[in-house]
Amino acid sequence: MRQSRFVLHALALIGLLAGPCPLRAETGAASPLGVSIDDFSYVDTSGEVIDQTAVHQKRLDAFMAALRADIAAEPRYRLVPSAAPAGEAQIKVVGGVQKMSTLVQWAKVAVIDVGASRVLYEKLYTFRGDNDEAWDHARMFVSREVRAVLAAAPPTAPAAAVAPTGLAVFEFELEDNSAAPSSGFAGSDAATLADVTQGVRDRLAQSGRYRLVDTGGAVAEPVKARALRDCDGCEAAIAQQLGADQSLIGVIRRVSRTEYTVGFQVRDARSGAVVSRGDSGLRMGADYSWTRGAVHLVGDRLLEGGAQQ
């Protein structure tokens, strides 16, 4: 079966195992295995005229709730929230669903041993139909196979704890390429960009992988002018002066009032080398959707291992 862009995206989720996670030492009787199940993504490429976004989200939510309930019902497992600190979950389940046509959907699922940094199970399913019965049947099948993988998973060895990286997240910048950009920097744009920056900082802080460094004391002109994207990597030296290990800058590029792209770049503060970057490609949505797009991009490309250099 020919793979789609969705399948490649699902494979990128497997990069989640790149970062080591500390595990609790076992003493006495075996403790329940910590299992985290991330919300699956959903993509509809069927080309159907009727907008079924709300219906699909409702069915996906029900799918995820039932899958988590199946895992939590077994005493050998301990369900861990996706936002829990690193080390809480020994096993992570990730995946996504793509609707290919009116009657055919794909589901990509992977089970990852976080401590051992290896994929235990990875499979692409197909299922017919797009109604409650079809979704429930698919969930039962996926749940059965995932639980079989968990039951056969060998004990994981503890990994050494890793100190969080000091990261200076500078304010996101706006590059307005729309046909009729407003003159100057609109107050509404400034407020929206502040929301974007805060959303990204919150997502990074929640991951436990980063220690956010305050950038409020930065007085360099590119920082004040919101022009770090054009300063040839000067943000790295500024971040080092602030006591950070790495710097992150982000840019919202407005193509039109309903189209935009998001990009970010992370540099090593000492060497200035680019260690991670990501670009969303063209997205639909006005400024209210910028935060969601930026948080998703950073979570997918930086935290979950899919960043491109």
Protein backbone atom coordinates (compact mmCIF):
# COMPACT_ATOMS: atom_id res chain seq x y z
CA MET A 1 0.00 0.00 0.00
CA ARG A 2 1.42 3.35 -1.03
CA GLN A 3 2.22 5.55 1.96
CA SER A 4 0.74 9.05 2.22
CA ARG A 5 2.05 12.20 3.83
CA PHE A 6 0.03 11.24 6.90
CA VAL A 7 1.95 7.97 7.23
CA LEU A 8 5.25 9.81 7.01
CA HIS A 9 4.01 12.20 9.71
CA ALA A 10 3.03 9.26 11.89
CA LEU A 11 6.49 7.77 11.43
CA ALA A 12 7.99 11.07 12.56
CA LEU A 13 6.12 10.63 15.84
CA ILE A 14 8.37 7.63 16.50
CA GLY A 15 11.21 10.15 16.93
CA LEU A 16 9.68 10.69 20.36
CA LEU A 17 12.06 8.06 21.68
CA ALA A 18 15.11 10.19 20.91
CA GLY A 19 15.20 11.83 24.35
CA PRO A 20 16.19 9.62 27.31
CA CYS A 21 13.68 9.47 30.15
CA PRO A 22 14.51 8.43 33.71
CA LEU A 23 12.55 5.50 35.16
CA ARG A 24 11.72 4.77 38.75
CA ALA A 25 13.79 2.03 40.35
CA GLU A 26 11.78 -1.11 41.08
CA THR A 27 11.82 -2.42 44.65
CA GLY A 28 9.98 -5.44 46.01
CA ALA A 29 6.84 -6.32 44.09
CA ALA A 30 6.63 -5.12 40.49
CA SER A 31 4.98 -1.72 40.14
CA PRO A 32 2.34 -1.11 37.46
CA LEU A 33 3.81 -0.21 34.10
CA GLY A 34 3.37 3.52 33.40
CA VAL A 35 1.66 3.95 30.02
CA SER A 36 0.99 7.27 28.31
CA ILE A 37 -1.38 7.50 25.33
CA ASP A 38 -1.09 10.70 23.31
CA ASP A 39 -4.16 12.03 21.52
CA PHE A 40 -4.11 10.67 17.97
CA SER A 41 -4.08 13.15 15.10
CA TYR A 42 -6.82 13.13 12.44
CA VAL A 43 -6.58 14.10 8.77
CA ASP A 44 -9.43 14.00 6.26
CA THR A 45 -8.21 13.82 2.65
CA SER A 46 -11.36 12.20 1.26
CA GLY A 47 -12.42 15.34 -0.56
CA GLU A 48 -16.03 15.05 0.60
CA VAL A 49 -18.05 18.25 0.29
CA ILE A 50 -19.71 18.05 3.73
CA ASP A 51 -17.60 19.42 6.58
CA GLN A 52 -17.45 16.65 9.18
CA THR A 53 -14.77 18.18 11.41
CA ALA A 54 -16.95 18.28 14.52
CA VAL A 55 -18.25 14.73 13.97
CA HIS A 56 -14.76 13.35 13.42
CA GLN A 57 -13.44 15.10 16.52
CA LYS A 58 -16.28 13.63 18.58
CA ARG A 59 -15.56 10.13 17.29
CA LEU A 60 -11.82 10.53 17.78
CA ASP A 61 -12.37 11.73 21.37
CA ALA A 62 -14.57 8.71 22.05
CA PHE A 63 -11.95 6.44 20.46
CA MET A 64 -9.19 7.84 22.69
CA ALA A 65 -11.31 7.71 25.86
CA ALA A 66 -12.23 4.07 25.24
CA LEU A 67 -8.64 3.08 24.40
CA ARG A 68 -7.36 4.69 27.61
CA ALA A 69 -10.14 3.01 29.60
CA ASP A 70 -9.13 -0.37 28.17
CA ILE A 71 -5.54 0.13 29.35
CA ALA A 72 -6.48 1.58 32.75
CA ALA A 73 -8.83 -1.36 33.44
CA GLU A 74 -5.88 -3.74 33.76
CA PRO A 75 -4.08 -3.51 37.13
CA ARG A 76 -0.69 -4.24 35.59
CA TYR A 77 -0.78 -0.78 33.91
CA ARG A 78 -0.84 2.73 35.34
CA LEU A 79 -2.24 5.34 32.93
CA VAL A 80 -0.01 8.43 32.84
CA PRO A 81 -1.16 11.80 31.39
CA SER A 82 0.74 12.89 28.26
CA ALA A 83 1.76 16.14 29.99
CA ALA A 84 3.30 14.32 32.98
CA PRO A 85 6.99 14.97 33.78
CA ALA A 86 9.60 12.90 31.97
CA GLY A 87 10.12 9.50 33.54
CA GLU A 88 6.52 8.95 34.63
CA ALA A 89 5.71 6.81 31.61
CA GLN A 90 7.83 3.83 30.61
CA ILE A 91 5.69 3.15 27.55
CA LYS A 92 4.16 5.68 25.15
CA VAL A 93 1.46 5.00 22.56
CA VAL A 94 1.19 7.41 19.61
CA GLY A 95 -0.67 7.45 16.34
CA GLY A 96 -3.12 9.06 13.98
CA VAL A 97 -6.05 8.42 11.65
CA GLN A 98 -6.49 9.48 8.04
CA LYS A 99 -9.75 9.32 6.10
CA MET A 100 -8.80 8.32 2.54
CA SER A 101 -12.27 8.11 0.98
CA THR A 102 -15.93 7.89 1.94
CA LEU A 103 -15.56 4.30 3.14
CA VAL A 104 -11.83 3.81 3.83
CA GLN A 105 -9.74 5.10 6.75
CA TRP A 106 -6.15 4.40 7.84
CA ALA A 107 -4.87 4.27 11.40
CA LYS A 108 -1.16 4.41 12.23
CA VAL A 109 -0.19 3.19 15.73
CA ALA A 110 3.17 2.79 17.44
CA VAL A 111 4.12 1.59 20.92
CA ILE A 112 7.43 2.95 22.23
CA ASP A 113 9.62 1.78 25.10
CA VAL A 114 10.77 5.23 26.27
CA GLY A 115 13.46 4.05 28.68
CA ALA A 116 15.12 1.69 26.18
CA SER A 117 14.58 4.14 23.28
CA ARG A 118 13.11 1.58 20.92
CA VAL A 119 9.90 0.91 19.03
CA LEU A 120 8.10 -2.18 20.35
CA TYR A 121 5.30 -2.18 17.80
CA GLU A 122 4.33 -0.23 14.70
CA LYS A 123 1.46 -0.96 12.33
CA LEU A 124 -0.71 0.67 9.70
CA TYR A 125 -4.36 -0.48 9.87
CA THR A 126 -7.17 0.05 7.41
CA PHE A 127 -10.83 0.03 8.39
CA ARG A 128 -14.02 0.56 6.42
CA GLY A 129 -16.79 2.95 7.29
CA ASP A 130 -17.09 6.29 9.06
CA ASN A 131 -19.79 5.79 11.68
CA ASP A 132 -19.87 5.03 15.39
CA GLU A 133 -19.94 1.29 14.81
CA ALA A 134 -16.92 1.32 12.47
CA TRP A 135 -14.90 3.48 14.86
CA ASP A 136 -15.75 1.28 17.83
CA HIS A 137 -14.79 -1.86 15.91
CA ALA A 138 -11.46 -0.27 14.94
CA ARG A 139 -10.80 0.75 18.55
CA MET A 140 -11.45 -2.76 19.86
CA PHE A 141 -9.04 -4.22 17.31
CA VAL A 142 -6.30 -1.64 17.99
CA SER A 143 -6.79 -1.93 21.75
CA ARG A 144 -6.46 -5.71 21.68
CA GLU A 145 -3.20 -5.59 19.75
CA VAL A 146 -1.70 -2.76 21.83
CA ARG A 147 -2.49 -4.60 25.07
CA ALA A 148 -0.88 -7.74 23.66
CA VAL A 149 2.29 -5.77 22.95
CA LEU A 150 2.26 -4.30 26.47
CA ALA A 151 1.80 -7.73 28.02
CA ALA A 152 4.85 -9.02 26.16
CA ALA A 153 7.03 -5.96 26.83
CA PRO A 154 10.22 -6.87 28.74
CA PRO A 155 11.16 -4.90 31.90
CA THR A 156 12.97 -1.66 31.13
CA ALA A 157 16.25 -0.75 32.69
CA PRO A 158 16.55 2.59 34.53
CA ALA A 159 18.14 5.40 32.57
CA ALA A 160 20.19 8.21 33.98
CA ALA A 161 18.30 11.42 34.65
CA VAL A 162 19.16 14.29 32.34
CA ALA A 163 19.23 17.88 33.58
CA PRO A 164 16.84 20.14 31.65
CA THR A 165 18.37 22.38 29.00
CA GLY A 166 18.39 26.09 29.72
CA LEU A 167 16.43 27.63 26.84
CA ALA A 168 15.91 31.31 26.06
CA VAL A 169 12.64 31.56 24.11
CA PHE A 170 12.55 35.01 22.52
CA GLU A 171 9.32 36.74 21.54
CA PHE A 172 7.83 35.43 18.29
CA GLU A 173 8.14 37.86 15.38
CA LEU A 174 5.75 38.73 12.54
CA GLU A 175 6.70 38.82 8.86
CA ASP A 176 3.69 40.25 7.05
CA ASN A 177 3.64 39.25 3.37
CA SER A 178 -0.08 39.77 2.86
CA ALA A 179 -1.23 41.76 -0.16
CA ALA A 180 -2.20 44.79 1.90
CA PRO A 181 -0.31 44.74 5.22
CA SER A 182 -1.28 47.32 7.76
CA SER A 183 1.13 50.17 8.30
CA GLY A 184 3.34 49.63 11.31
CA PHE A 185 2.96 46.94 13.96
CA ALA A 186 -0.69 46.70 14.97
CA GLY A 187 -1.53 46.43 18.64
CA SER A 188 -3.71 43.39 17.92
CA ASP A 189 -0.74 41.68 16.26
CA ALA A 190 1.45 42.39 19.28
CA ALA A 191 -1.13 40.89 21.62
CA THR A 192 -1.55 37.81 19.43
CA LEU A 193 2.21 37.28 19.18
CA ALA A 194 2.47 37.55 22.98
CA ASP A 195 -0.10 34.74 23.21
CA VAL A 196 1.91 32.68 20.72
CA THR A 197 5.12 33.13 22.70
CA GLN A 198 3.45 32.27 25.99
CA GLY A 199 1.79 29.20 24.51
CA VAL A 200 5.11 27.88 23.20
CA ARG A 201 6.89 28.62 26.48
CA ASP A 202 4.18 26.80 28.43
CA ARG A 203 4.42 23.77 26.14
CA LEU A 204 8.19 23.60 26.50
CA ALA A 205 8.07 24.05 30.28
CA GLN A 206 5.49 21.28 30.65
CA SER A 207 7.73 18.85 28.77
CA GLY A 208 10.28 18.82 31.60
CA ARG A 209 13.09 18.86 29.04
CA TYR A 210 13.75 22.58 29.25
CA ARG A 211 14.44 25.17 31.93
CA LEU A 212 13.13 28.46 30.55
CA VAL A 213 15.51 31.38 30.88
CA ASP A 214 14.00 34.86 31.30
CA THR A 215 14.63 37.02 28.21
CA GLY A 216 13.26 40.19 29.77
CA GLY A 217 16.75 41.50 30.47
CA ALA A 218 17.86 41.34 26.83
CA VAL A 219 18.50 44.88 25.57
CA ALA A 220 20.17 44.17 22.22
CA GLU A 221 18.65 46.16 19.34
CA PRO A 222 17.48 43.09 17.34
CA VAL A 223 15.50 41.97 20.39
CA LYS A 224 13.85 45.36 20.88
CA ALA A 225 13.17 45.69 17.14
CA ARG A 226 11.80 42.14 16.89
CA ALA A 227 14.30 41.43 14.13
CA LEU A 228 16.21 38.43 15.48
CA ARG A 229 15.24 36.50 12.36
CA ASP A 230 17.49 38.82 10.32
CA CYS A 231 20.52 39.09 12.63
CA ASP A 232 22.51 36.10 11.32
CA GLY A 233 22.27 34.04 14.48
CA CYS A 234 23.01 36.80 16.99
CA GLU A 235 20.30 35.34 19.26
CA ALA A 236 22.72 32.59 20.33
CA ALA A 237 25.21 35.04 21.86
CA ILE A 238 22.37 36.97 23.51
CA ALA A 239 21.04 33.74 25.00
CA GLN A 240 24.49 32.85 26.33
CA GLN A 241 24.72 36.24 28.04
CA LEU A 242 21.41 35.45 29.73
CA GLY A 243 22.81 32.17 31.03
CA ALA A 244 20.98 29.86 28.58
CA ASP A 245 22.30 26.75 26.86
CA GLN A 246 20.21 27.29 23.76
CA SER A 247 18.12 29.96 22.05
CA LEU A 248 14.79 29.70 20.24
CA ILE A 249 13.35 32.25 17.85
CA GLY A 250 10.04 31.92 16.05
CA VAL A 251 8.40 33.68 13.12
CA ILE A 252 4.79 33.92 11.98
CA ARG A 253 4.69 34.71 8.26
CA ARG A 254 1.32 36.11 7.26
CA VAL A 255 0.59 35.26 3.62
CA SER A 256 -2.96 36.61 3.67
CA ARG A 257 -5.59 37.34 6.28
CA THR A 258 -6.55 33.67 6.29
CA GLU A 259 -3.20 31.98 5.49
CA TYR A 260 0.04 31.83 7.42
CA THR A 261 3.14 29.75 8.13
CA VAL A 262 5.05 29.17 11.37
CA GLY A 263 8.79 28.65 11.67
CA PHE A 264 11.21 28.26 14.56
CA GLN A 265 14.94 27.77 14.99
CA VAL A 266 17.00 26.59 17.96
CA ARG A 267 20.73 27.35 18.26
CA ASP A 268 23.42 26.23 20.66
CA ALA A 269 24.22 29.31 22.73
CA ARG A 270 27.96 28.64 22.86
CA SER A 271 28.73 27.65 19.27
CA GLY A 272 25.83 29.30 17.47
CA ALA A 273 25.16 26.10 15.55
CA VAL A 274 21.57 25.34 14.57
CA VAL A 275 20.46 22.26 16.52
CA SER A 276 16.81 22.16 15.46
CA ARG A 277 14.36 23.94 13.20
CA GLY A 278 10.87 23.46 11.88
CA ASP A 279 8.45 25.00 9.42
CA SER A 280 4.73 24.31 9.29
CA GLY A 281 4.16 24.87 5.61
CA LEU A 282 1.06 26.83 4.57
CA ARG A 283 -1.77 26.72 7.12
CA MET A 284 -5.30 28.08 7.01
CA GLY A 285 -6.65 30.37 9.72
CA ALA A 286 -6.62 33.99 10.83
CA ASP A 287 -4.48 35.32 13.68
CA TYR A 288 -6.56 33.54 16.33
CA SER A 289 -5.09 30.23 15.09
CA TRP A 290 -1.41 31.28 15.28
CA THR A 291 -0.92 30.05 18.84
CA ARG A 292 -2.39 26.63 18.11
CA GLY A 293 -0.21 26.30 15.00
CA ALA A 294 2.99 27.35 16.78
CA VAL A 295 2.42 25.11 19.81
CA HIS A 296 1.65 22.15 17.56
CA LEU A 297 4.75 22.72 15.42
CA VAL A 298 7.12 23.01 18.39
CA GLY A 299 5.56 20.00 20.08
CA ASP A 300 5.75 17.88 16.94
CA ARG A 301 9.15 18.91 15.59
CA LEU A 302 11.15 19.76 18.70
CA LEU A 303 9.68 17.77 21.58
CA GLU A 304 8.64 14.72 19.62
CA GLY A 305 11.82 14.42 17.62
CA GLY A 306 10.74 15.37 14.10
CA ALA A 307 12.74 18.60 13.71
CA GLN A 308 14.68 19.07 10.51
CA GLN A 309 18.10 20.59 10.21
